[in-house]
Short mmCIF file of N, CA and C in Angstrom, two decimals:
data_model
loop_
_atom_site.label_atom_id
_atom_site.label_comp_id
_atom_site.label_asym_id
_atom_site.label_seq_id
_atom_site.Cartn_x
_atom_site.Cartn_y
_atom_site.Cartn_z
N UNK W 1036 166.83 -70.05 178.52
CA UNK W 1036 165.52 -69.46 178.34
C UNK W 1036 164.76 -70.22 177.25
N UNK W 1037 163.28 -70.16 177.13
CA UNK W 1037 162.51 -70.94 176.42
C UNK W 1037 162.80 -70.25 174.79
N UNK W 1038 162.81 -69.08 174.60
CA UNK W 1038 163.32 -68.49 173.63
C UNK W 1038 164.87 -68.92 172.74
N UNK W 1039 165.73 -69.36 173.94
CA UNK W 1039 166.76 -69.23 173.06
C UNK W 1039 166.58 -71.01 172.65
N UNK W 1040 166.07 -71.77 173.53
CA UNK W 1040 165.76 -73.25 173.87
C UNK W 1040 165.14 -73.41 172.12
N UNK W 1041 164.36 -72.82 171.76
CA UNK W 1041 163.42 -72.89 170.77
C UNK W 1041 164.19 -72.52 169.58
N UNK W 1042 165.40 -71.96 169.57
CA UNK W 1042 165.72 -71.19 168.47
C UNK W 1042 167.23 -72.77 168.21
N UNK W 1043 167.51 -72.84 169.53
CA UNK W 1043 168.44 -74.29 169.30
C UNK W 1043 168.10 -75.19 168.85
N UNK W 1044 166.60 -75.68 168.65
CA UNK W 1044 166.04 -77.04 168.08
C UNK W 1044 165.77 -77.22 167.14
N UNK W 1045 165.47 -75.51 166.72
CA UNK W 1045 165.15 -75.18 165.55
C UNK W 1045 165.79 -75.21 164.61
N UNK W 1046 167.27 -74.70 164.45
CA UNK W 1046 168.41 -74.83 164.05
C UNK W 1046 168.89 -76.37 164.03
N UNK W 1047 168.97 -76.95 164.59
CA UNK W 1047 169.25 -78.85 165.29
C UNK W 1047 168.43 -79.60 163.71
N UNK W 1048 167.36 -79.19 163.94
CA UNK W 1048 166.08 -79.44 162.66
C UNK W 1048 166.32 -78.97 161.33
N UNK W 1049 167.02 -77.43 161.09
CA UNK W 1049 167.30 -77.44 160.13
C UNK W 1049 168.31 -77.91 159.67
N UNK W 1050 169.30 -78.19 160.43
CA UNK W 1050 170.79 -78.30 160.04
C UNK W 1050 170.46 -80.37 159.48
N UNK W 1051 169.40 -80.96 160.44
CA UNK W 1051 169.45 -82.01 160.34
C UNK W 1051 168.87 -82.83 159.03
N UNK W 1052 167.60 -81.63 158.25
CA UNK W 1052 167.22 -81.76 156.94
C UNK W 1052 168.14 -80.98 156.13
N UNK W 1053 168.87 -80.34 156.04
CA UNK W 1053 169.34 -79.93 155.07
C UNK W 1053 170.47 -80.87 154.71
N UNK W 1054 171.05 -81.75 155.91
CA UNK W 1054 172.20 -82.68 155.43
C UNK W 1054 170.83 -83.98 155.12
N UNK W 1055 170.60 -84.20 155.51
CA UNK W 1055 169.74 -85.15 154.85
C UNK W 1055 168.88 -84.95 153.38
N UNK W 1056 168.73 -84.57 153.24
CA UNK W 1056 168.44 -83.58 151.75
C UNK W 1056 169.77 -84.08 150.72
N UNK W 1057 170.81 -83.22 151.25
CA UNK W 1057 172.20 -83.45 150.30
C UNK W 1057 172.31 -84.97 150.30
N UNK W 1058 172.52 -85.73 151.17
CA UNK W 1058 172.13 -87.25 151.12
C UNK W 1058 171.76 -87.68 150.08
N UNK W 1059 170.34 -87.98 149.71
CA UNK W 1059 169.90 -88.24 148.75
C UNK W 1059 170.11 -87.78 147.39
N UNK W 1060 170.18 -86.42 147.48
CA UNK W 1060 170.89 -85.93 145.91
C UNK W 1060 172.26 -86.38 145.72
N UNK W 1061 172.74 -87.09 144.43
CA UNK W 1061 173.77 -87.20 144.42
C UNK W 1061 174.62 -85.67 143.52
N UNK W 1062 175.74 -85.42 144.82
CA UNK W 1062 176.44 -84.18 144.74
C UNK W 1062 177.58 -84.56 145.55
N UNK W 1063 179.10 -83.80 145.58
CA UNK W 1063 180.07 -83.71 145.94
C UNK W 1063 179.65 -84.04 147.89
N UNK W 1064 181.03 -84.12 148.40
CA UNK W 1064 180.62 -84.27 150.40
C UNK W 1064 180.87 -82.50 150.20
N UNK W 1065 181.80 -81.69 149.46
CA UNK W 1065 181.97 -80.50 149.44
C UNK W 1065 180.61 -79.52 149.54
N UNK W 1066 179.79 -79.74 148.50
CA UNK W 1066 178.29 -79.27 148.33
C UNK W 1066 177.71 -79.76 149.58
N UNK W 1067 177.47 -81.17 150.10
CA UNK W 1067 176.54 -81.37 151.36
C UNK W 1067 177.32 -80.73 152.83
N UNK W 1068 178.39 -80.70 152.58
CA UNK W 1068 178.92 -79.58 153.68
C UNK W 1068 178.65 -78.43 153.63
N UNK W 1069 178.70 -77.47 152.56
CA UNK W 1069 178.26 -75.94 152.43
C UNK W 1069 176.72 -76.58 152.46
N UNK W 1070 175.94 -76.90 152.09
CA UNK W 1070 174.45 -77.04 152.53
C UNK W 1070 174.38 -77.10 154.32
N UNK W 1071 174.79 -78.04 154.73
CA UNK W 1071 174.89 -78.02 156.38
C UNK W 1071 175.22 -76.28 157.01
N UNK W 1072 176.37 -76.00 156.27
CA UNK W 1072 176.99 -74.98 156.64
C UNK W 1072 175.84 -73.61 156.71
N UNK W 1073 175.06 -73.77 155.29
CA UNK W 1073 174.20 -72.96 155.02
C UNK W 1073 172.78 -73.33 156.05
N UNK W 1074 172.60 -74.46 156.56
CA UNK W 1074 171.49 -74.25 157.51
C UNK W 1074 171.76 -73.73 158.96
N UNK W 1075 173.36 -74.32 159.41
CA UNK W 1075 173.63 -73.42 160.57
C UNK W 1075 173.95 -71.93 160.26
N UNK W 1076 174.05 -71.26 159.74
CA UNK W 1076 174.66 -69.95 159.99
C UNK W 1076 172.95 -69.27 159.10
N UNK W 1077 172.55 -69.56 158.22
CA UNK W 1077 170.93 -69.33 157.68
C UNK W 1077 170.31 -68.49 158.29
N UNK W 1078 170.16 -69.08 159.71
CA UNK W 1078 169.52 -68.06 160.78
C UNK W 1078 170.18 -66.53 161.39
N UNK W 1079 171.46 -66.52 161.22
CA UNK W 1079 172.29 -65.71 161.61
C UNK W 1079 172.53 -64.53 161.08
N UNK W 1080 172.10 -64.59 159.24
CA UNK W 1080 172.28 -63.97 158.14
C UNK W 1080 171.08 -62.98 158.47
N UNK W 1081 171.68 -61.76 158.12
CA UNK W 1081 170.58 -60.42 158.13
C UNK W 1081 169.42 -60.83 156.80
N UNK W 1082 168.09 -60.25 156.72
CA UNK W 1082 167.86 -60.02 155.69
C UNK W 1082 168.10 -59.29 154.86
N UNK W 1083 168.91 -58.04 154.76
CA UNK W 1083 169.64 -57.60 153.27
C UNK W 1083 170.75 -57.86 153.34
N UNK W 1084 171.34 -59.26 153.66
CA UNK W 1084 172.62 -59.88 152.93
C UNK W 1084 171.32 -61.02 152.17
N UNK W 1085 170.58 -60.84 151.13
CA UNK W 1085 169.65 -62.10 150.12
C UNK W 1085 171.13 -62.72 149.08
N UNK W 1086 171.95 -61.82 149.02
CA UNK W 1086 172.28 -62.08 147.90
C UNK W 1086 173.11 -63.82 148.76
N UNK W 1087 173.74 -63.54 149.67
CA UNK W 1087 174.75 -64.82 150.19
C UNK W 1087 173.48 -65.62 150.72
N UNK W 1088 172.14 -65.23 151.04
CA UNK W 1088 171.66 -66.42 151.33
C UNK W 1088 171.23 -67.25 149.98
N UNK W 1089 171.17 -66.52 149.10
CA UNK W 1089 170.52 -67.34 147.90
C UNK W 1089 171.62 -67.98 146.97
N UNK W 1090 173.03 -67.70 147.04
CA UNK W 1090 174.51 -68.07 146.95
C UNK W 1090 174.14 -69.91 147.67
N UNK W 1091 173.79 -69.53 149.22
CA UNK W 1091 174.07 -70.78 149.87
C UNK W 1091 172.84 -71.81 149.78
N UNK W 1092 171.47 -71.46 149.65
CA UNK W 1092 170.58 -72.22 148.92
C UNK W 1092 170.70 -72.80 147.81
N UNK W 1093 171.59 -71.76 146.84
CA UNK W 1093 171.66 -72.56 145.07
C UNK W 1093 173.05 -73.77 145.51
N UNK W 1094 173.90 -74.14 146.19
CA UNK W 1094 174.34 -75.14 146.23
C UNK W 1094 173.22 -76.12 146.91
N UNK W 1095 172.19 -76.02 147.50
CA UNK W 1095 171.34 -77.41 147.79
C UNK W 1095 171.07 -77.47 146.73
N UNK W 1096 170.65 -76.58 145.93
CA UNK W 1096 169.51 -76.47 144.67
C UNK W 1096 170.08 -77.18 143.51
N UNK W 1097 171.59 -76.97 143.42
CA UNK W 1097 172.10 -77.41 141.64
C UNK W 1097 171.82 -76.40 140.98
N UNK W 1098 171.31 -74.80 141.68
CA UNK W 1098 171.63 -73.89 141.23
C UNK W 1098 172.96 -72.94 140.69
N UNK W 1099 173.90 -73.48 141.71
CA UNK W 1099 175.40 -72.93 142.05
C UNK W 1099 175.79 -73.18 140.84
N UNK W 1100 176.17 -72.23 139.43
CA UNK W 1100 176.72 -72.97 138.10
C UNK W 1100 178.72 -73.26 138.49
N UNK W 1101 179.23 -72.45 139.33
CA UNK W 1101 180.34 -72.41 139.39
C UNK W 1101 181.28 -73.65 139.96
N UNK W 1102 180.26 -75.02 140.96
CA UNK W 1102 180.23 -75.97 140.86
C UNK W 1102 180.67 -77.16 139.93
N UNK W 1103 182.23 -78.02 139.58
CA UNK W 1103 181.80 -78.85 138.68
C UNK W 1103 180.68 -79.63 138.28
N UNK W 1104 180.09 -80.05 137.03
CA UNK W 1104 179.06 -80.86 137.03
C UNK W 1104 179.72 -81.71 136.37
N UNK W 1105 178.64 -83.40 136.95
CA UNK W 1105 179.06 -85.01 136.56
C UNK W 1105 178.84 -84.92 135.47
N UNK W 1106 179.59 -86.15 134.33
CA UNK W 1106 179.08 -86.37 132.87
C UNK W 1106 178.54 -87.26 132.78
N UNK W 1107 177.85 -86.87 131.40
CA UNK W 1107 176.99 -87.47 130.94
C UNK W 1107 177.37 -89.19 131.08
N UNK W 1108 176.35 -90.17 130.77
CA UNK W 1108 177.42 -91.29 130.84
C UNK W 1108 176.95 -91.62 129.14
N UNK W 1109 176.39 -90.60 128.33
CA UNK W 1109 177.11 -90.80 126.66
C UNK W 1109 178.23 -90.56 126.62
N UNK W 1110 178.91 -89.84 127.68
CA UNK W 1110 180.49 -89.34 127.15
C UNK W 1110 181.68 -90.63 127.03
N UNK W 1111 181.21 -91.73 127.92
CA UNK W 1111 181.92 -92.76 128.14
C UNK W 1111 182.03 -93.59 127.14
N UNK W 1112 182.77 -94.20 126.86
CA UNK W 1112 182.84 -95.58 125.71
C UNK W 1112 182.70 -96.87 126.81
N UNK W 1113 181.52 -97.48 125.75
CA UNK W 1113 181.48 -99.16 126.32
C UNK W 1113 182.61 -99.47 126.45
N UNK W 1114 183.06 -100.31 127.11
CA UNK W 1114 184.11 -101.54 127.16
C UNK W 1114 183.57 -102.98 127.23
N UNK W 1115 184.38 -103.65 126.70
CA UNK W 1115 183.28 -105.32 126.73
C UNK W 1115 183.14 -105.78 127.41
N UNK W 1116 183.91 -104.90 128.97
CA UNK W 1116 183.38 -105.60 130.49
C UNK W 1116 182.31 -104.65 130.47
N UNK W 1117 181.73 -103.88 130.27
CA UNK W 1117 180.65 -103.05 130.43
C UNK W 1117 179.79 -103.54 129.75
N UNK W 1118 179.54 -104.40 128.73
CA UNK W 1118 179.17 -104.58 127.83
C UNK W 1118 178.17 -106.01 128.48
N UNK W 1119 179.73 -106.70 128.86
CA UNK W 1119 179.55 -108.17 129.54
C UNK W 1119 178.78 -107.94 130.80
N UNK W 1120 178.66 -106.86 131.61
CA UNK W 1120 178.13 -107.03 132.98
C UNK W 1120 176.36 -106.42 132.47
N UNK W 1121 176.13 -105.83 131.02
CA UNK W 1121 174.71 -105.56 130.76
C UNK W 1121 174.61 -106.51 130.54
N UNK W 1122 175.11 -107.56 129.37
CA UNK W 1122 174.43 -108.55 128.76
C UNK W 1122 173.96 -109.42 130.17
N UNK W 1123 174.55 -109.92 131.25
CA UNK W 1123 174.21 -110.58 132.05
C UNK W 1123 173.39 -110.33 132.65
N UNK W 1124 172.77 -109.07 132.94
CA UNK W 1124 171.71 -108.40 133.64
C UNK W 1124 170.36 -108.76 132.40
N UNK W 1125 170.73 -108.46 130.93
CA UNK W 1125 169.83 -108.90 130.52
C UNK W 1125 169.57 -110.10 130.17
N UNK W 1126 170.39 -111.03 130.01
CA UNK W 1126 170.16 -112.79 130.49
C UNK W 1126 169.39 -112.85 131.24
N UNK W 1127 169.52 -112.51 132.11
CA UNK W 1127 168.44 -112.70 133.42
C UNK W 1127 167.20 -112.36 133.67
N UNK W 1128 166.91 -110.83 132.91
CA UNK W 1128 165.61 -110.70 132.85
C UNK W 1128 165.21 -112.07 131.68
N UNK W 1129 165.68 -112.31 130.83
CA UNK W 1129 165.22 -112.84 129.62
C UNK W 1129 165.17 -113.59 130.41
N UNK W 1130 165.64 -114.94 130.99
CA UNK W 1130 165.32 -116.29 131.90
C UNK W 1130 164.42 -116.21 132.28
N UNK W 1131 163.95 -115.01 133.35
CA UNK W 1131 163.19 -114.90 134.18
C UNK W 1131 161.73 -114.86 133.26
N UNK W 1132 161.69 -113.50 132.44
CA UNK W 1132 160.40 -113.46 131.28
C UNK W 1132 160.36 -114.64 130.54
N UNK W 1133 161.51 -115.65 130.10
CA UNK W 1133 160.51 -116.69 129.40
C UNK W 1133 160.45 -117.54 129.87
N UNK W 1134 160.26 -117.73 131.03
CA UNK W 1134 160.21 -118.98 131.93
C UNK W 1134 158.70 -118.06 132.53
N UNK W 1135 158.68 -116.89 132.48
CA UNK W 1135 157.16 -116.92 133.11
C UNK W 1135 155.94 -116.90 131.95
N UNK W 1136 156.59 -116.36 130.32
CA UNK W 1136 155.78 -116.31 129.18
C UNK W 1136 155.59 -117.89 128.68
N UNK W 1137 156.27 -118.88 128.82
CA UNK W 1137 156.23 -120.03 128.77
C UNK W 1137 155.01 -120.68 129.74
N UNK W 1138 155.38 -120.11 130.95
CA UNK W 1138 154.57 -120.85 132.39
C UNK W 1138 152.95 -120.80 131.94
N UNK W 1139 152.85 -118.97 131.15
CA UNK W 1139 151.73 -118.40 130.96
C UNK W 1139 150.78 -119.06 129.95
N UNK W 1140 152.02 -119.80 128.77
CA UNK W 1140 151.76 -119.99 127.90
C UNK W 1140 151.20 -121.48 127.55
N UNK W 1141 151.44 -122.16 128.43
CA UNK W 1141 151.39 -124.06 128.87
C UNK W 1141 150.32 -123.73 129.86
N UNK W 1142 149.59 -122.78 130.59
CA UNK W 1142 148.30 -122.93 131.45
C UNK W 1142 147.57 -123.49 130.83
N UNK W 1143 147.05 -123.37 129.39
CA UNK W 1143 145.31 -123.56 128.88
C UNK W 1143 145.73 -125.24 128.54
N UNK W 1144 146.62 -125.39 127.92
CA UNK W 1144 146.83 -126.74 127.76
C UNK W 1144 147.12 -127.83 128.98
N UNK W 1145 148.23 -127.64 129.49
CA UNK W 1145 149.21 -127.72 130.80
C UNK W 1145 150.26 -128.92 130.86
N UNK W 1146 150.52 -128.90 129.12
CA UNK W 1146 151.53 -129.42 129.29
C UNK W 1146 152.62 -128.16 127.97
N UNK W 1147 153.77 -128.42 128.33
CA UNK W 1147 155.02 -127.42 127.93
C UNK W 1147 155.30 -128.64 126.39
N UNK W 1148 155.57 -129.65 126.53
CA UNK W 1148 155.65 -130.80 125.25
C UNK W 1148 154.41 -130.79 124.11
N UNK W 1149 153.42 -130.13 124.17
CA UNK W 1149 152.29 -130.11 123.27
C UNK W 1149 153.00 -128.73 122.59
N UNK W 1150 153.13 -127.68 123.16
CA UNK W 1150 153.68 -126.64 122.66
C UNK W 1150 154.91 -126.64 121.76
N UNK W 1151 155.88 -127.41 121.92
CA UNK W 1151 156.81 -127.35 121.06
C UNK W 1151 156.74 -128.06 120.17
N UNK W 1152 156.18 -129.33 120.43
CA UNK W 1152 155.65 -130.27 118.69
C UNK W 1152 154.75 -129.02 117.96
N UNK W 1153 154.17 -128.56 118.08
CA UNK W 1153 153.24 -127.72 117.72
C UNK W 1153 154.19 -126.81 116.89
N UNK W 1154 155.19 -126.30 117.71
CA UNK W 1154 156.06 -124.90 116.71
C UNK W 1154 156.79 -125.94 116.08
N UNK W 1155 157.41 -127.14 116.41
CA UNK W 1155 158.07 -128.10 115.78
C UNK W 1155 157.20 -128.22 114.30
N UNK W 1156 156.40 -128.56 114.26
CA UNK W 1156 155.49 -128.66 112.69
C UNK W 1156 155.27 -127.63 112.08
N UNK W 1157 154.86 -126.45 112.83
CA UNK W 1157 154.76 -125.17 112.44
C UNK W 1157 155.77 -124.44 111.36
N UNK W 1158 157.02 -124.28 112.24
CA UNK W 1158 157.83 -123.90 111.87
C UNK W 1158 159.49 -124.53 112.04
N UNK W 1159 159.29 -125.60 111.04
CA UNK W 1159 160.87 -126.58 111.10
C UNK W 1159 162.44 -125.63 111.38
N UNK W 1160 161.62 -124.95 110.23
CA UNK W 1160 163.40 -124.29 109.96
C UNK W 1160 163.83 -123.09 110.88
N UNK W 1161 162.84 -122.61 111.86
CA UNK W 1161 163.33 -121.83 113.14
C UNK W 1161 163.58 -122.19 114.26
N UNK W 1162 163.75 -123.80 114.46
CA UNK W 1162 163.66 -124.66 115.59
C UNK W 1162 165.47 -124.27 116.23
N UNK W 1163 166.06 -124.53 115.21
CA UNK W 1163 167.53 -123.80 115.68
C UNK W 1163 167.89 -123.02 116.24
N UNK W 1164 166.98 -121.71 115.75
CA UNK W 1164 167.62 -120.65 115.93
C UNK W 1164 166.14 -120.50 117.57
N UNK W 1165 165.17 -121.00 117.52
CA UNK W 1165 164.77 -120.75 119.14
C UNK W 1165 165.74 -121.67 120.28
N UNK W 1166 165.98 -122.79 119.34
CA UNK W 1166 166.92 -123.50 120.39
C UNK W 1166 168.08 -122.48 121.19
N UNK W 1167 168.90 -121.75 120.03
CA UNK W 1167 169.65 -120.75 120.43
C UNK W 1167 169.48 -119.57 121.67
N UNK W 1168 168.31 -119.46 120.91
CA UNK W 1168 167.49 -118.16 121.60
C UNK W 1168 166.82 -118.56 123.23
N UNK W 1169 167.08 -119.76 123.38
CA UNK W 1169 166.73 -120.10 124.75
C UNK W 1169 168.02 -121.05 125.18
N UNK W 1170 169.15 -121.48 124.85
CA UNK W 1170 170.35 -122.14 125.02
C UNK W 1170 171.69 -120.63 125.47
N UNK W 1171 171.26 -119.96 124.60
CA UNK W 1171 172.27 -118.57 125.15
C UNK W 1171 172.14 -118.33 126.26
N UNK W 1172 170.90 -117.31 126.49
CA UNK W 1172 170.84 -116.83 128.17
C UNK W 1172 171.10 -117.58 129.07
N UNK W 1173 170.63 -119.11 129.10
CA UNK W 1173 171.31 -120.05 130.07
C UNK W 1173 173.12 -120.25 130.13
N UNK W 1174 173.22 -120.31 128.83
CA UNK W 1174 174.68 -120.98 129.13
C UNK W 1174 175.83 -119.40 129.89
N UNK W 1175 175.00 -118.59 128.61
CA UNK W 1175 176.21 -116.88 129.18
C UNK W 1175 175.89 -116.87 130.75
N UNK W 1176 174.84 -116.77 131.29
CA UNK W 1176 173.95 -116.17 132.58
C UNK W 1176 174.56 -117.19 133.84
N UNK W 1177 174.62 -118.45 132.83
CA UNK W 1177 175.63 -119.47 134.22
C UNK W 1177 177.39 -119.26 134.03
N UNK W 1178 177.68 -118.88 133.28
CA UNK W 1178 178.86 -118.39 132.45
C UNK W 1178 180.01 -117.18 133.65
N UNK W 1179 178.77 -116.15 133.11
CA UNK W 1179 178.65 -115.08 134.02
C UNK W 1179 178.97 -115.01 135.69
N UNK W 1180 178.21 -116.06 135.82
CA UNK W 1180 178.17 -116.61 137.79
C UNK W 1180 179.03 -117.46 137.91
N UNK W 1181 179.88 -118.37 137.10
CA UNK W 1181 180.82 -118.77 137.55
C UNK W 1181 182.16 -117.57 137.68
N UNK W 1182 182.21 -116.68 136.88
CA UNK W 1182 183.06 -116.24 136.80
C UNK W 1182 183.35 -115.11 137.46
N UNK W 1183 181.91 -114.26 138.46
CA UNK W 1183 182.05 -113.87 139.42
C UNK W 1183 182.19 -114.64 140.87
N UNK W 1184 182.04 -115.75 140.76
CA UNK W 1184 182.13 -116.92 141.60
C UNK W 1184 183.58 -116.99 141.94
N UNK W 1185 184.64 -117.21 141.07
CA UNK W 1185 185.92 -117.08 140.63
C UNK W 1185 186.38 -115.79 141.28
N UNK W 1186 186.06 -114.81 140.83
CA UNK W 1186 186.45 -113.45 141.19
C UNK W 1186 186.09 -113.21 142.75
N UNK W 1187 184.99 -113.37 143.30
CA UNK W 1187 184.88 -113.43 144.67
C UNK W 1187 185.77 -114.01 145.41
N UNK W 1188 185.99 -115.26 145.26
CA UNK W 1188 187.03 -116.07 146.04
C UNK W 1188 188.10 -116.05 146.12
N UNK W 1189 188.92 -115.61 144.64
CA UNK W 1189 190.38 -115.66 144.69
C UNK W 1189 190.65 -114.29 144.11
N UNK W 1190 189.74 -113.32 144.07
CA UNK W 1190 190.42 -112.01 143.99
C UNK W 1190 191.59 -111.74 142.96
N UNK W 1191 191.05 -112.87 142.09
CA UNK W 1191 192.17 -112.82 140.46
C UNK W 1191 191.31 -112.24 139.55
N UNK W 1192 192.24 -112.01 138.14
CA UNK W 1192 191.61 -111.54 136.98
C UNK W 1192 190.38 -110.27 137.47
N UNK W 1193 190.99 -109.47 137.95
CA UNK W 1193 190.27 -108.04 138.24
C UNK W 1193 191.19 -106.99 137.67
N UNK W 1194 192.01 -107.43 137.02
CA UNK W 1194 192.74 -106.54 136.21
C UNK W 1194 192.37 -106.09 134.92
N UNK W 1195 192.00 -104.82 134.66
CA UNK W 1195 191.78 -104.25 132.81
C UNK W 1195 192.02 -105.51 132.02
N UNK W 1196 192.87 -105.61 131.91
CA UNK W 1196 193.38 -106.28 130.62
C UNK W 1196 192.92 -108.41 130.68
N UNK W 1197 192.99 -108.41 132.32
CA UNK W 1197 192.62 -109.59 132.58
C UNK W 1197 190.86 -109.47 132.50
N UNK W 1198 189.83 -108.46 132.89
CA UNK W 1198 188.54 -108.65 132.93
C UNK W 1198 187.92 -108.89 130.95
N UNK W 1199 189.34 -107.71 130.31
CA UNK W 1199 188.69 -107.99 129.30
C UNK W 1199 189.07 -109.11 128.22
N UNK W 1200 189.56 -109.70 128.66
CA UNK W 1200 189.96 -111.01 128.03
C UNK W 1200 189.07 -112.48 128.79
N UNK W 1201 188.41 -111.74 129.80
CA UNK W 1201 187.07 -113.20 130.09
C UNK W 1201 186.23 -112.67 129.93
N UNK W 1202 186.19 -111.24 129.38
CA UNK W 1202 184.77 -110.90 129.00
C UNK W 1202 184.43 -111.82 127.55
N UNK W 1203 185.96 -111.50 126.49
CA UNK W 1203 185.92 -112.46 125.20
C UNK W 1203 185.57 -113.32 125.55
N UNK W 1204 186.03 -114.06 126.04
CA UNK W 1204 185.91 -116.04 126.56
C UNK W 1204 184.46 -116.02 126.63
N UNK W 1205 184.05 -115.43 127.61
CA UNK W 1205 182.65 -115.61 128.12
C UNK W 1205 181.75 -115.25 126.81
N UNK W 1206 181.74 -114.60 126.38
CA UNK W 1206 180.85 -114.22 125.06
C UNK W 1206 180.98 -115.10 124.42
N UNK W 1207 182.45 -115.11 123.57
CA UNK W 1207 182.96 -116.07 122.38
C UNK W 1207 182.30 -117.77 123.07
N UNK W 1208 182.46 -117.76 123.87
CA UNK W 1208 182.43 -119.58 124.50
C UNK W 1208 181.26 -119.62 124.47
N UNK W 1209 180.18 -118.62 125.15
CA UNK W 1209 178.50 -118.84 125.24
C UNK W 1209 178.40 -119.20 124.46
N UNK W 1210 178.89 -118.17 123.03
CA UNK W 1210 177.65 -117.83 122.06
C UNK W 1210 178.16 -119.77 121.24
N UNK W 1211 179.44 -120.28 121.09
CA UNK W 1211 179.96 -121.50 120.62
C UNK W 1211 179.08 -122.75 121.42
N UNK W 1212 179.07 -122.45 122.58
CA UNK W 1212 178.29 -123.48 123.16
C UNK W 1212 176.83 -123.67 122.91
N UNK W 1213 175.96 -122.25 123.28
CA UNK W 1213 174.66 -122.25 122.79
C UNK W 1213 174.27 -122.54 121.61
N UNK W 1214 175.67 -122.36 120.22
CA UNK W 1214 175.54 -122.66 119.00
C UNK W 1214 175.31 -124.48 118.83
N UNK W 1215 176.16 -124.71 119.42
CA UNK W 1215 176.32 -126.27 119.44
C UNK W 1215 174.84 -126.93 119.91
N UNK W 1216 174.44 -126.63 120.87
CA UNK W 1216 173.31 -126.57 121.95
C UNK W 1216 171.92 -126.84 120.74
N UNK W 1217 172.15 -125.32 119.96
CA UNK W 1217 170.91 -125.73 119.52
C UNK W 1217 170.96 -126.75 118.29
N UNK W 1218 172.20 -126.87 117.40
CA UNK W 1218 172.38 -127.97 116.54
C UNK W 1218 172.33 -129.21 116.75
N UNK W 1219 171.72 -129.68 118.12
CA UNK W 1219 171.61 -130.97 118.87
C UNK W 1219 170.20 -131.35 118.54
#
């Protein structure tokens, strides 16, 4: 019958946003199952049972307190592979920003060699430490990619104790190389 036809699609529709919904929120498969659960049977529920429908809404909601909740990620301690996989993310923005604040910065003139004689006279005794400051992110950031390069292929040193002992290397070696780098 067109009645009951209508009440099946209807249901089909809800059941099909409400798991799609849980989807996107990140929550347990436990929670996006009682959400599903709660759009098929939803329709079925009398109106003075409110109290179990609003039971099965507060798990879409993050209402449900009886639910474990995720922690914080202050609760966690860095590790220097955690440490090592930010710094490389921020290498990269940094490459990327001063290679375009540079690009920005050599337009009015248009050459990049007028600019550095310029801070060269300017300022002698910080020439080192920009050398640094642009010798690091390159050397860690290629550092970095070899050594997931490594890890991709031969599926070594993915061990605790092995990641955090090339996290040292990789730091300790950048920061020695970029040191050298800019004393040139």
């Amino acid at each position: 019958s067109p009645q009951s036809t209508w009440g099946l699609l209807h249901s089909m529709f809800a059941l099909r946003s409400s798991v799609a919904s849980a989807l996107r929120q990140p929550r347990t498969i436990a929670a996006a199952a009682a959400v599903a659960r709660s759009a098929r049977i939803g329709a079925s529920l009398s109106d003075d049972n409110k109290e179990q429908k609003r039971e099965m809404a507060a798990v879409g909601t993050g209402l449900n307190k009886n639910r474990p909740v995720s922690p914080h990620v202050q609760i966690w301690d860095f590790t220097i592979v955690s440490v090592a996989s930010i710094a490389t993310r921020i290498t990269g923005l940094g490459i990327a920003g001063g290679m375009a604040a540079v690009s920005i910065a050599s337009l009015p003139s248009g050459d990049m060699s007028d600019l550095v004689i310029a801070f060269k006279s300017a300022a002698p005794g910080l020439v080192p430490f920009a050398k640094f400051s642009v010798a690091f992110p390159f050397v860690y950031h290629y550092g970095a990619a070899l050594r997931h390069f490594y890890w991709d292929k031969t599926l070594k040193g993915l061990t605790i104790p092995e990641a955090t002992q090339s996290s040292i290397a990789l730091l300790g070696g950048s920061t020695g190389i970029a040191a050298v780098l800019a004393l040139l």
